Coordinates of N, CA and C and ligand atoms in Angstrom, one line a residue:
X1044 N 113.2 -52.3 -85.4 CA 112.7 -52.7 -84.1 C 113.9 -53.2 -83.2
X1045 N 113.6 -53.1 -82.1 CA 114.8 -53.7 -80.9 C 114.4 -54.3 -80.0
X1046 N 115.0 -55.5 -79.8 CA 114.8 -55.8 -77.9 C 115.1 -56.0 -77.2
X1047 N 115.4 -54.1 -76.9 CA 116.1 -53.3 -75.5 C 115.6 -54.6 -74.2
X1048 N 116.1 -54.8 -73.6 CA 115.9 -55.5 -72.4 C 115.8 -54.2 -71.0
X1049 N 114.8 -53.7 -70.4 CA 115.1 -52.7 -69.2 C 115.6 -53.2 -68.1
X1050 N 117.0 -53.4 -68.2 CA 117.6 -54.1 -66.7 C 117.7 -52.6 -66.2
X1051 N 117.8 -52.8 -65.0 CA 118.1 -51.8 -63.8 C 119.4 -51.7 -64.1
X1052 N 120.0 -50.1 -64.4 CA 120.9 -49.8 -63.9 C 122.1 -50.6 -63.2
X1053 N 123.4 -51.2 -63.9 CA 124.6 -51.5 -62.8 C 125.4 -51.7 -63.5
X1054 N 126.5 -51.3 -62.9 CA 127.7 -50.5 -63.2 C 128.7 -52.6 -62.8
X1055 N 128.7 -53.0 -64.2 CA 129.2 -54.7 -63.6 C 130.0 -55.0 -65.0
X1056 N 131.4 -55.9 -65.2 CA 131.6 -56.1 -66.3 C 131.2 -57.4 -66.7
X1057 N 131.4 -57.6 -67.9 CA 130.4 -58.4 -68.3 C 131.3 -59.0 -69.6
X1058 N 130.9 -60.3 -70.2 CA 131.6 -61.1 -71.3 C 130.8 -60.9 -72.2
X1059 N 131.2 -60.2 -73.5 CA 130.4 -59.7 -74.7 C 130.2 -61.3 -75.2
X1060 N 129.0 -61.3 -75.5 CA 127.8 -63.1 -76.0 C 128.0 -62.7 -77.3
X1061 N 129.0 -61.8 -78.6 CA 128.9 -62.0 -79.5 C 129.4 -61.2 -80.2
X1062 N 130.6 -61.3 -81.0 CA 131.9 -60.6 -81.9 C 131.2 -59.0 -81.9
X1063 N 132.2 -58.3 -82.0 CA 131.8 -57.0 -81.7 C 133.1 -56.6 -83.2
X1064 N 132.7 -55.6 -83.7 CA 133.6 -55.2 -85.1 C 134.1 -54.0 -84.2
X1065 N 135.3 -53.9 -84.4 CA 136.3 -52.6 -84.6 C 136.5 -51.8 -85.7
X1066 N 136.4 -50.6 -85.8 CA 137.3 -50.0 -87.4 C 137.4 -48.6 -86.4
X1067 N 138.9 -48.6 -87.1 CA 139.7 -47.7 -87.4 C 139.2 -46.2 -88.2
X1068 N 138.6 -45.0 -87.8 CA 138.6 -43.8 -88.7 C 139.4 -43.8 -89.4
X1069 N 139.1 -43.3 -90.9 CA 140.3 -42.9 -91.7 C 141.3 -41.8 -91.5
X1070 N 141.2 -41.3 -90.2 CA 142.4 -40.4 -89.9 C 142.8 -41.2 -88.9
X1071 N 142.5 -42.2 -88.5 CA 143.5 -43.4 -87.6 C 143.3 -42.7 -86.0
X1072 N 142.3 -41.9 -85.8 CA 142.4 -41.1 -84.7 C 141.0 -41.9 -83.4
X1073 N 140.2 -42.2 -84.1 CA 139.1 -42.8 -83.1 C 139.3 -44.3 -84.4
X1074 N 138.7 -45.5 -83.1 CA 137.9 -46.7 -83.0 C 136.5 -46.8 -82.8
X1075 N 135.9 -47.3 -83.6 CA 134.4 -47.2 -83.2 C 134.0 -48.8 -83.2
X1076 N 133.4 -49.2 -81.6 CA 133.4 -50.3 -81.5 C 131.8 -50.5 -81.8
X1077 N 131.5 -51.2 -82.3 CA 129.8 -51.8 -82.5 C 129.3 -53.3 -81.9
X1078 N 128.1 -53.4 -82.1 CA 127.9 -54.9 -81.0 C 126.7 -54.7 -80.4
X1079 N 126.4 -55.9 -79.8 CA 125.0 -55.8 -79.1 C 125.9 -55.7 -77.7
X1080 N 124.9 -55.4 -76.4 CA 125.4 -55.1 -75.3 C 124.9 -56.2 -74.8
X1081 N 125.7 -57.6 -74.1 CA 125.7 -58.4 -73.5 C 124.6 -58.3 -72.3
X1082 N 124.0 -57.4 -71.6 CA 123.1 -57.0 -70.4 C 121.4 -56.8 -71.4
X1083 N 121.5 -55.8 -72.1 CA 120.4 -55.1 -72.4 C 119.9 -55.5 -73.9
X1084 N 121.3 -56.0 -74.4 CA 120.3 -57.0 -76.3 C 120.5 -55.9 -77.3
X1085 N 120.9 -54.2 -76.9 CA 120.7 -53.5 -78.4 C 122.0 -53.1 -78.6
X1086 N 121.7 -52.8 -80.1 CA 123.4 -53.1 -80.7 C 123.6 -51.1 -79.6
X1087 N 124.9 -51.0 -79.6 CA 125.7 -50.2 -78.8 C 127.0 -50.0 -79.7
X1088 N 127.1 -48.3 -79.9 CA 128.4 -47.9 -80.6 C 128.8 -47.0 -79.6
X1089 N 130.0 -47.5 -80.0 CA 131.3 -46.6 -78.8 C 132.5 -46.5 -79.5
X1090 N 132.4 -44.9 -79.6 CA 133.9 -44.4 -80.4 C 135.4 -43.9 -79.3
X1091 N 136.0 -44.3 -79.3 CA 137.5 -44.3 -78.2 C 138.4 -43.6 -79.1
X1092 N 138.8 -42.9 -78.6 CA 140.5 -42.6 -79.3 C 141.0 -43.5 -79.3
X1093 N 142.0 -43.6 -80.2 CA 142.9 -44.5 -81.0 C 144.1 -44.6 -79.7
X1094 N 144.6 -43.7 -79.1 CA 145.8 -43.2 -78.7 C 145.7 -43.5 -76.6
X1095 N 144.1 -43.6 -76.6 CA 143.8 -44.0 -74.9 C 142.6 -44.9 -75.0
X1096 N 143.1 -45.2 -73.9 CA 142.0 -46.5 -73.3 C 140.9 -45.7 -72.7
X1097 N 139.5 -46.0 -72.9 CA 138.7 -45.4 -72.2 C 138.2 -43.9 -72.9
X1098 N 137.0 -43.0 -72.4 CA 136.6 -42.0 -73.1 C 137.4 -41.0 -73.3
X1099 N 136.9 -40.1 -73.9 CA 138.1 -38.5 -74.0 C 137.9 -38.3 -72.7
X1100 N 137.0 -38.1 -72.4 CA 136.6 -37.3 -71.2 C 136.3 -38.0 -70.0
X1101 N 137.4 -38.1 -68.8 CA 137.5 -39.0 -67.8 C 137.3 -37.8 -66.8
X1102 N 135.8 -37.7 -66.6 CA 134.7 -36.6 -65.9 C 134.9 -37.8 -64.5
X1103 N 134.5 -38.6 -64.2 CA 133.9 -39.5 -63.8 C 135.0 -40.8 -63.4
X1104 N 135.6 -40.3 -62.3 CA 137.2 -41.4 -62.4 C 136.8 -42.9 -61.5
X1105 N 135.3 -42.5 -60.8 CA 135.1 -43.7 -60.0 C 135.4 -45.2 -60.4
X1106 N 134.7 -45.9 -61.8 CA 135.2 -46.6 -61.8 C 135.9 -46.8 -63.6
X1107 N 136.4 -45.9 -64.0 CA 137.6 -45.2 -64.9 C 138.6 -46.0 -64.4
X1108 N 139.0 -46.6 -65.5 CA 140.2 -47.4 -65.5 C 141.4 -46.3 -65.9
X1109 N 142.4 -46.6 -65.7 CA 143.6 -45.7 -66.0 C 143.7 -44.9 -67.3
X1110 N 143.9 -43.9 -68.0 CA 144.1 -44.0 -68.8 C 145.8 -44.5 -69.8
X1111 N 145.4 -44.9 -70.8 CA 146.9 -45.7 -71.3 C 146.6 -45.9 -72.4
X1112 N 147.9 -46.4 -73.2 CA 147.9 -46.9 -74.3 C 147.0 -47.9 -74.8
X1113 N 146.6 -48.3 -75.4 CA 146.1 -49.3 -76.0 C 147.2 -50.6 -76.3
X1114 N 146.3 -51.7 -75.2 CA 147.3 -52.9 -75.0 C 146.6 -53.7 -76.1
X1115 N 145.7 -54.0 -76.5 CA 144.7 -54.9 -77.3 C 143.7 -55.2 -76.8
X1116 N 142.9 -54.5 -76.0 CA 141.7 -54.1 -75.8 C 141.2 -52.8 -75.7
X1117 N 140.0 -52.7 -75.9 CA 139.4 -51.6 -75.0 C 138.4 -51.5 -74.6
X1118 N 138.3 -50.9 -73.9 CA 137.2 -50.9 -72.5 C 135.9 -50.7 -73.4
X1119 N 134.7 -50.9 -73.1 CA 133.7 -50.7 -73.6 C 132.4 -50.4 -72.6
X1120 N 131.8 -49.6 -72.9 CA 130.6 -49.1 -72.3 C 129.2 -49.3 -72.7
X1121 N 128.7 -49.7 -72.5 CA 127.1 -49.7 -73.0 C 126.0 -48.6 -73.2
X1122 N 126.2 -47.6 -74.7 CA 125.7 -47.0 -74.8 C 124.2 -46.8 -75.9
X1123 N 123.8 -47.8 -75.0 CA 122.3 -48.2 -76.0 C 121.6 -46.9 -76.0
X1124 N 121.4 -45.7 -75.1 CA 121.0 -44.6 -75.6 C 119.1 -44.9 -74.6
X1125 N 118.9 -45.9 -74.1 CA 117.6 -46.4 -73.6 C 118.0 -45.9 -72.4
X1126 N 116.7 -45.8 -71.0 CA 116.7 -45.2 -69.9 C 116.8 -46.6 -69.3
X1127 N 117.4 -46.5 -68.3 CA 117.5 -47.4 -67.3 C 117.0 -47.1 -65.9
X1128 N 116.7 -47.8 -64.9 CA 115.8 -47.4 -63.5 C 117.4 -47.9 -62.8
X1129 N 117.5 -47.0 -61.8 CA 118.5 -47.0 -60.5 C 119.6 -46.0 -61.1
X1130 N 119.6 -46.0 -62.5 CA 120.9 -45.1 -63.4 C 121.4 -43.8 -62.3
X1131 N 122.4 -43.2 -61.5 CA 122.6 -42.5 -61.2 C 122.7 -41.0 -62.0
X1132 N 121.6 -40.2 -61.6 CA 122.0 -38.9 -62.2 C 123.3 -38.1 -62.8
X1133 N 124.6 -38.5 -61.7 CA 125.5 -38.1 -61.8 C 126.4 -39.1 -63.1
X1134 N 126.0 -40.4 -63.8 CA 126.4 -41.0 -64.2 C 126.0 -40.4 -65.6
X1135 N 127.8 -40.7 -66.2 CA 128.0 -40.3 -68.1 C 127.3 -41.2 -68.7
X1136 N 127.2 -42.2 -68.5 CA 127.0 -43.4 -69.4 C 125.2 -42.9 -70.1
X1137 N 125.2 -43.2 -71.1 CA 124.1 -43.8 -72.2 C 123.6 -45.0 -72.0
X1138 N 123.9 -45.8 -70.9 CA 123.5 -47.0 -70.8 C 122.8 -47.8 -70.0
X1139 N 123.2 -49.3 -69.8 CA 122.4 -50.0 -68.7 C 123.7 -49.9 -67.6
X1140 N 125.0 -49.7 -68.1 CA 126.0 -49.5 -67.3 C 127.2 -51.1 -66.8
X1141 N 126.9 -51.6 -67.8 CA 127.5 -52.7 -68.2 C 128.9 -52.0 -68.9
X1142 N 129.8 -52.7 -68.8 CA 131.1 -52.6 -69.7 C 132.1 -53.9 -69.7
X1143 N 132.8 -53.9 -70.9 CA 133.6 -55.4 -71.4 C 134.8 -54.4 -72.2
X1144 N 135.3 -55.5 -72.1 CA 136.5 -55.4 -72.8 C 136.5 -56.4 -74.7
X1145 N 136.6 -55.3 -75.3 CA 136.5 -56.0 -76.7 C 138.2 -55.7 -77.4
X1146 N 138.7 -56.9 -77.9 CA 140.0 -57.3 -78.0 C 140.4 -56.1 -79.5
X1147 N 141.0 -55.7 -79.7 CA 141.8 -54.5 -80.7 C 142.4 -55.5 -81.9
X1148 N 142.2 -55.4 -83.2 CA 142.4 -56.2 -84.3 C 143.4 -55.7 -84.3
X1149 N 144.7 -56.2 -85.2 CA 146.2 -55.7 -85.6 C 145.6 -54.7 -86.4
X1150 N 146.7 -53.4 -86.7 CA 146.4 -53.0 -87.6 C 146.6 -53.3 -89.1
X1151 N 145.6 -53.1 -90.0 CA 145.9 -53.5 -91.2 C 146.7 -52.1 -92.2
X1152 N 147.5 -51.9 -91.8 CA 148.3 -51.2 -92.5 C 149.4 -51.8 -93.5
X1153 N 150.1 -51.0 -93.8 CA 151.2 -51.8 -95.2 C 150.5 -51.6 -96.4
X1154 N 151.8 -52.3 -97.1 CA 151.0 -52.3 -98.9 C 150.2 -53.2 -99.2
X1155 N 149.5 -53.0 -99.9 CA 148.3 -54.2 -100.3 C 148.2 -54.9 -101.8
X1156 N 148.5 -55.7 -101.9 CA 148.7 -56.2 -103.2 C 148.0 -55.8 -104.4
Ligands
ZN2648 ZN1 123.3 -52.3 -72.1
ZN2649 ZN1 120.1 -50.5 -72.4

């Protein structure tokens, strides 16, 4: 069960209310960030390339941040997958249209005892 919250549609950033996990694919190629979405309450998975900030596919540059390396964040989107009211047709998102920035763990590479 879930308790999607139906906010209206808006495109606002927002301070994640609660640790969000990072991991690394085992081909080190995507990040898949997990978490509940600060706006709407249901957990939200968002996979990024390893190698840019933000989606593969930057359809949609309005408010698309650059794309770049990975500084120790990454952008996150809210993709609860629920309908939202005002959601613009023309909009990628899966979401209520909330996004945060969730902080990039070191990587744990090297030898391991
Ligand atoms: Zn949301
Ligand atoms: Zn939602």
């Amino acid at each position: 069960m879930s308790d999607h919250e139906h906010t209206d549609f808006r495109e606002v950033e927002v301070q994640p209310t609660a640790p969000f996990t990072v991991e690394l694919s085992d081909d080190g190629r995507w990040y898949t960030v997990t978490g509940p979405c600060p706006v709407c309450r249901v957990t939200t998975v968002f996979r990024v390339s390893s190698g840019v900030l933000g989606p593969a596919k930057g359809l949609f540059g309005r408010r698309r941040r650059r794309p770049e390396p990975l500084t120790g964040t990454i952008l996150v989107y809210c993709m609860c997958g629920y309908p939202h009211a005002e959601k613009p047709p023309e909009s990628p998102d899966a979401g209520c249209g909330a996004f945060w920035d969730v902080p990039v763990p070191p990587p744990t590479q090297g030898p391991t005892p």
